[in-house]
mmCIF file of C-alpha atoms in Angstrom:
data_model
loop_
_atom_site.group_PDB
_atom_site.id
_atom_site.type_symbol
_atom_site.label_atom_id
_atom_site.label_comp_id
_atom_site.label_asym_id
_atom_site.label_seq_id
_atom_site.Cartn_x
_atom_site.Cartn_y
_atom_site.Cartn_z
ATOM 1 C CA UNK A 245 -52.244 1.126 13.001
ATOM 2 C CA UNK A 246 -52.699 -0.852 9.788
ATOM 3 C CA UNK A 247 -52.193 2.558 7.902
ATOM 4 C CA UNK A 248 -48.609 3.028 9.378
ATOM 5 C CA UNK A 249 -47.773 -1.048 8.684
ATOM 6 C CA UNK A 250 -48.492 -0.350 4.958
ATOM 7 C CA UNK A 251 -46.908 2.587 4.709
ATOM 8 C CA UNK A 252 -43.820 1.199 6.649
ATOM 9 C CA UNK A 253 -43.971 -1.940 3.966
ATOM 10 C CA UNK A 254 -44.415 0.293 0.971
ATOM 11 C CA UNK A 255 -41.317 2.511 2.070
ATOM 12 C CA UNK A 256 -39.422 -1.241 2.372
ATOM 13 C CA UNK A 257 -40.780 -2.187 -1.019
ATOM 14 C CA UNK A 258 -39.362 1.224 -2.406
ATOM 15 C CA UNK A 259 -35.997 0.764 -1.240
ATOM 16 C CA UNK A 260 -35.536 -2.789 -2.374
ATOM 17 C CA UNK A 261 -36.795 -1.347 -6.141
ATOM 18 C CA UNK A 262 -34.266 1.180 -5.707
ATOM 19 C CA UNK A 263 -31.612 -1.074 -4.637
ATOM 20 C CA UNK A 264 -32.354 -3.167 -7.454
ATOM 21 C CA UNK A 265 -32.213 -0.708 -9.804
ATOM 22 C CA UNK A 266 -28.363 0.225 -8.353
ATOM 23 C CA UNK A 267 -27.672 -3.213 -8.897
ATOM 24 C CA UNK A 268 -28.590 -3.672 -12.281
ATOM 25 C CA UNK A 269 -27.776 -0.330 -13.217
ATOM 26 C CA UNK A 270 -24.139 -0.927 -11.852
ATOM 27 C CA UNK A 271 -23.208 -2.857 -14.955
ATOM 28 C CA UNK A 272 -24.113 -0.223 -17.326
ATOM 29 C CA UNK A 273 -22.529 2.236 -15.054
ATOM 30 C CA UNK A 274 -18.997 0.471 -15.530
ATOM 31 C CA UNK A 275 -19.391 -0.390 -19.220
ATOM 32 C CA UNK A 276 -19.788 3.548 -19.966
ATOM 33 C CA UNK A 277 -16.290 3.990 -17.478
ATOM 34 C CA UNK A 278 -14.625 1.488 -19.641
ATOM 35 C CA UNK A 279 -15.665 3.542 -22.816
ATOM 36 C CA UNK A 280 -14.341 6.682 -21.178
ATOM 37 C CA UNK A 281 -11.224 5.340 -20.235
ATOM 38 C CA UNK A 282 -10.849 3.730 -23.823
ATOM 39 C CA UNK A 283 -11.369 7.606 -25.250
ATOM 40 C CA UNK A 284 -8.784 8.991 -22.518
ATOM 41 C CA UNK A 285 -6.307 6.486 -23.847
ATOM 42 C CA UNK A 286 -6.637 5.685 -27.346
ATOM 43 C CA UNK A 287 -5.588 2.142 -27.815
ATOM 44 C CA UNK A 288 -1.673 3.522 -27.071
ATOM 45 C CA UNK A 289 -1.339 1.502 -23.607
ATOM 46 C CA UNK A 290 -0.380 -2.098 -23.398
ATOM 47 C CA UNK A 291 -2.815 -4.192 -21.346
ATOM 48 C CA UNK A 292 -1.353 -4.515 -18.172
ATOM 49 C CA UNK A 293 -1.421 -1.285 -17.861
ATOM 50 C CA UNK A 294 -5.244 -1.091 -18.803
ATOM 51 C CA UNK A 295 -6.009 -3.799 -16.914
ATOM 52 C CA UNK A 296 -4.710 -2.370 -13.671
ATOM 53 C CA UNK A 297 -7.062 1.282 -14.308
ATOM 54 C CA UNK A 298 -10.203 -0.885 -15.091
ATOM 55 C CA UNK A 299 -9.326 -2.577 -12.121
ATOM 56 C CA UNK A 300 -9.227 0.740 -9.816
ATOM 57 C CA UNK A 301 -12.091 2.050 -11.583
ATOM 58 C CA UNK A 302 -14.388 -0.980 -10.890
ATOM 59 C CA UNK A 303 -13.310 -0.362 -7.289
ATOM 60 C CA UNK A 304 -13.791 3.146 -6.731
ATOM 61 C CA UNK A 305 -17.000 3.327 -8.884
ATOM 62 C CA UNK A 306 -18.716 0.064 -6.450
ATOM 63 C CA UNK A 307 -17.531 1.875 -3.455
ATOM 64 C CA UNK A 308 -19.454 5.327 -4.873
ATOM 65 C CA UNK A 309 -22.766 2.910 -5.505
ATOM 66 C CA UNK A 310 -22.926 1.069 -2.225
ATOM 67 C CA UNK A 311 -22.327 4.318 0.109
ATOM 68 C CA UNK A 312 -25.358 5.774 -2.297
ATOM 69 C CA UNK A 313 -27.390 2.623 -1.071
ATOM 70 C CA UNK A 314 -26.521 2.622 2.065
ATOM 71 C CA UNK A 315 -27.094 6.570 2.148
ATOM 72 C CA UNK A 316 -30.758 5.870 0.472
ATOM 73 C CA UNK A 317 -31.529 2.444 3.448
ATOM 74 C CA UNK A 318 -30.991 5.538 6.117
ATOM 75 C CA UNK A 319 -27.422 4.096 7.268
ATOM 76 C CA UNK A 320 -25.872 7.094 8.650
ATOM 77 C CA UNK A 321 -22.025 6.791 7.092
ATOM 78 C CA UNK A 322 -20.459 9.089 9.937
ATOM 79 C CA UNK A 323 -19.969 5.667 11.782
ATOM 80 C CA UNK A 324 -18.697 4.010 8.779
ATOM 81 C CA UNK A 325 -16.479 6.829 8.091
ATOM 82 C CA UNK A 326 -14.974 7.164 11.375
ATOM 83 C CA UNK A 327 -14.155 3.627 11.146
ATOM 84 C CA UNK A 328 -13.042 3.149 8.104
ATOM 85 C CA UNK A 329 -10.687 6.366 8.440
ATOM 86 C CA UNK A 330 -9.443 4.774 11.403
ATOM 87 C CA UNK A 331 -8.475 1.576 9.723
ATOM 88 C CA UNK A 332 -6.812 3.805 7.041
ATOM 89 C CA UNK A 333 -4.725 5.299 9.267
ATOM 90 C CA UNK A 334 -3.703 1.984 11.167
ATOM 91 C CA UNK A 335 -3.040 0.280 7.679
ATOM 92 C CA UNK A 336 -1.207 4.074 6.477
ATOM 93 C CA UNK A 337 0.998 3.462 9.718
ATOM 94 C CA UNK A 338 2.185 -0.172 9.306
ATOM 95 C CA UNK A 339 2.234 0.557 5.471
ATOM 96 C CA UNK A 340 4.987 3.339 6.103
ATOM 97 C CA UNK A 341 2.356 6.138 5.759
ATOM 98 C CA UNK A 342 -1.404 7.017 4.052
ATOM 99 C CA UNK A 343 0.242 10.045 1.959
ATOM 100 C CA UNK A 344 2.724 7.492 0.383
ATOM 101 C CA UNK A 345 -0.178 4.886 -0.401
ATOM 102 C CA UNK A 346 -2.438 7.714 -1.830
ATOM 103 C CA UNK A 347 0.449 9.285 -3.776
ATOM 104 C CA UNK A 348 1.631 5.890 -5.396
ATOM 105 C CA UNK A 349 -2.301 5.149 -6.643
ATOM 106 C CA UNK A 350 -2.520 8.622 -7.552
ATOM 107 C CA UNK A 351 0.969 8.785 -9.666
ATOM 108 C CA UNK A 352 0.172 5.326 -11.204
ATOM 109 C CA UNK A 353 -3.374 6.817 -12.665
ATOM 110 C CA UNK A 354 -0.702 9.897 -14.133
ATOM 111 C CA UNK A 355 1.652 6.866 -15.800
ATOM 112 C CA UNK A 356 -1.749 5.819 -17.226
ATOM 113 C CA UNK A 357 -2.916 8.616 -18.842
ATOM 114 C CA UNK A 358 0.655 9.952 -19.562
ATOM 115 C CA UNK A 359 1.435 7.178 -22.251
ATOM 116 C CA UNK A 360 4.815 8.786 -22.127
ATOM 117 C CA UNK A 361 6.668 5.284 -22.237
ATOM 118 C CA UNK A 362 5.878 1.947 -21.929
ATOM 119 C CA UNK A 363 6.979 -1.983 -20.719
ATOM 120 C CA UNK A 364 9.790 -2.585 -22.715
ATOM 121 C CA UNK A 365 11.128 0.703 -23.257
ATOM 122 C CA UNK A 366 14.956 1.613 -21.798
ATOM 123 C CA UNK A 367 14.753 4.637 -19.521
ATOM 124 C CA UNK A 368 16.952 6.877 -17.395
ATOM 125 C CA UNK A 369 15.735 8.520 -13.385
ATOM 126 C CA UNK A 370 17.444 11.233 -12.968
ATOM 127 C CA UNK A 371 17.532 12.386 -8.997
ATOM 128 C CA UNK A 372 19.686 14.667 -8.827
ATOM 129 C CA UNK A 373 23.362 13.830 -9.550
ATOM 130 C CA UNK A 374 22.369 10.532 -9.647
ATOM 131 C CA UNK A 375 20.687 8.506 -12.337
ATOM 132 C CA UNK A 376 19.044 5.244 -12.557
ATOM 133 C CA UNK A 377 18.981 3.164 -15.853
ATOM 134 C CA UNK A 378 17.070 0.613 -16.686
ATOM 135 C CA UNK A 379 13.889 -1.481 -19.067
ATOM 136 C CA UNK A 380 11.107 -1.008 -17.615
ATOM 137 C CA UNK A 381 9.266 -4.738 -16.784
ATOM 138 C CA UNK A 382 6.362 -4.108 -14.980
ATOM 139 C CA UNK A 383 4.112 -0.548 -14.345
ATOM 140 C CA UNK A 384 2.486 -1.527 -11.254
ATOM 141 C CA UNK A 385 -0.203 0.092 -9.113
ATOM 142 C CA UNK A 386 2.176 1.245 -6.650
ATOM 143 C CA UNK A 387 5.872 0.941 -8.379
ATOM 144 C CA UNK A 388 7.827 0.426 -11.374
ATOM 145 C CA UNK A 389 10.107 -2.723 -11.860
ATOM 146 C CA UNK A 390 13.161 -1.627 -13.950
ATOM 147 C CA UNK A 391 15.622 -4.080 -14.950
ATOM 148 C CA UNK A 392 19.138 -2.695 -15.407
ATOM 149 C CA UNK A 393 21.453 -3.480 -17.806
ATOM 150 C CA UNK A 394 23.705 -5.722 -15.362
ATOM 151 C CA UNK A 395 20.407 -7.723 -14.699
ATOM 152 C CA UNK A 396 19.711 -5.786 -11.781
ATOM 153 C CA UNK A 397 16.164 -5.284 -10.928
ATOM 154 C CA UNK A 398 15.476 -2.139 -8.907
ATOM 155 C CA UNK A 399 11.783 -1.743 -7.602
ATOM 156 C CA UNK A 400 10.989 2.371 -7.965
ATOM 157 C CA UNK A 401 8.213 4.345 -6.080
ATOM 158 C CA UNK A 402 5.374 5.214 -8.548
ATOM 159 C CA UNK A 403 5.293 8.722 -7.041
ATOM 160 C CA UNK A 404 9.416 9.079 -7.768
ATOM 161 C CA UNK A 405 9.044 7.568 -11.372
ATOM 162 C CA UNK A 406 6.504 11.370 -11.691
ATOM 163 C CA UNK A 407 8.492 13.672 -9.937
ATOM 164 C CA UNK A 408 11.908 13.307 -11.431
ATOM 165 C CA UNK A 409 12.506 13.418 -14.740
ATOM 166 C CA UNK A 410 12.688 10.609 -16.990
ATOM 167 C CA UNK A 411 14.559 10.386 -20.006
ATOM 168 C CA UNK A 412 12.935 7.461 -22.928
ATOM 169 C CA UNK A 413 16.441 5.976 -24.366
ATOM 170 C CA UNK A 414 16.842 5.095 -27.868
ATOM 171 C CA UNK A 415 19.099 2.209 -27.687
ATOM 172 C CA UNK A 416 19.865 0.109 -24.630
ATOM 173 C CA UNK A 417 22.808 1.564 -22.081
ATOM 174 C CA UNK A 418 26.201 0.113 -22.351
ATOM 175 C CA UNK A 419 27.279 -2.050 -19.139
ATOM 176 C CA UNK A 420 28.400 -0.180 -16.179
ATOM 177 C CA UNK A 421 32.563 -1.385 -15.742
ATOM 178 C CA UNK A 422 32.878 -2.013 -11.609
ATOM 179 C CA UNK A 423 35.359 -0.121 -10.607
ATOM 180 C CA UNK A 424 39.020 -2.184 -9.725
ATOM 181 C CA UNK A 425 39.610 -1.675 -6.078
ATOM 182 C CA UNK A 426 43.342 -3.347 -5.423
ATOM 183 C CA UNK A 427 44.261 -3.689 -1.679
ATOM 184 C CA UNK A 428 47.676 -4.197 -0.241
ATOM 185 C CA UNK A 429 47.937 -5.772 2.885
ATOM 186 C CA UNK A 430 51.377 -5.441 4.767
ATOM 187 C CA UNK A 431 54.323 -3.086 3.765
ATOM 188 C CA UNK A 432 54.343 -1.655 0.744
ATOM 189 C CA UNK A 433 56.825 -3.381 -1.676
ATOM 190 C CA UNK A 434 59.832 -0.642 -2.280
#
């Protein structure tokens, strides 16, 4: 009996080491991330924009390091998992869908590492027959504010912003003229 009590406290005393270890380890762990995402980009991105991937990084690597300690404590994640995947897809539901959530984060880590154009510079969307112009304001984790020329601002999808093609302007767009629409009510005048 008092075999099995030690042996039960030394496995205890093992995983609190262990999980001690994760948890001063974990600062290392994000300080070598932050060097490898320094190397990835060079110094060429403005620091919003490097704030926002630290950010995401710090994220996804302390969700990696708890679900090892809870995998080394013996908590079965299957229960976890089914859980949280069924809070993902409640939140992808009311959030207009997971696919366009997961696509946004995932385009926005493409902007990053792209370092095709930056806040300030005047660009042009073009979808098709239409076109979009505008300074880009803000590279967000999930959009891109533009400001248009008019002083419109026009909020695009991060995923968009990758898919269609961008052209980086040189000089800032002329104003768009409205077009003149003159109405005559009653007979016309002969």
């Amino acid at each position: 009996m008092e075999l099995f009590a030690l042996l039960e406290l030394m496995g205890t005393q093992y995983k609190l080491i262990v999980t001690l270890m994760a948890i001063l380890l974990f600062p290392l762990l994000l300080k070598i991330t932050k060097k490898l995402l320094e190397k990835a980009i060079k110094g060429k991105v403005d620091v919003h924009r490097k704030f926002r991937a630290e950010l995401l990084l710090k994220i996804i690597l302390a969700f990696v390091v708890l679900c090892l300690v809870l995998i080394f404590w013996g908590i079965e994640l299957r229960g976890l998992l089914v859980l949280g995947s069924s809070l993902f897809a409640m939140l992808g539901v009311a959030l207009f869908a997971a696919w366009s959530l997961l696509s946004n984060l995932t385009a926005f880590l493409l902007m990053f590492i792209q370092n095709g154009f930056h806040v300030g510079n005047w660009v042009r969307i073009v979808d098709g027959a239409n076109h979009i112009e505008g300074r880009i304001v803000e590279l967000g984790l999930m959009n891109v504010l533009l400001e248009h020329v008019d002083g419109h601002r026009v909020v695009y999808p991060n995923n968009l912003f990758v898919t269609r093609p961008v052209m980086v302007l040189n000089k800032e767009p002329k104003p768009t003229k409205a077009p003149v629409i003159k109405r005559i009510i009653g007979p016309k005048k002969t």
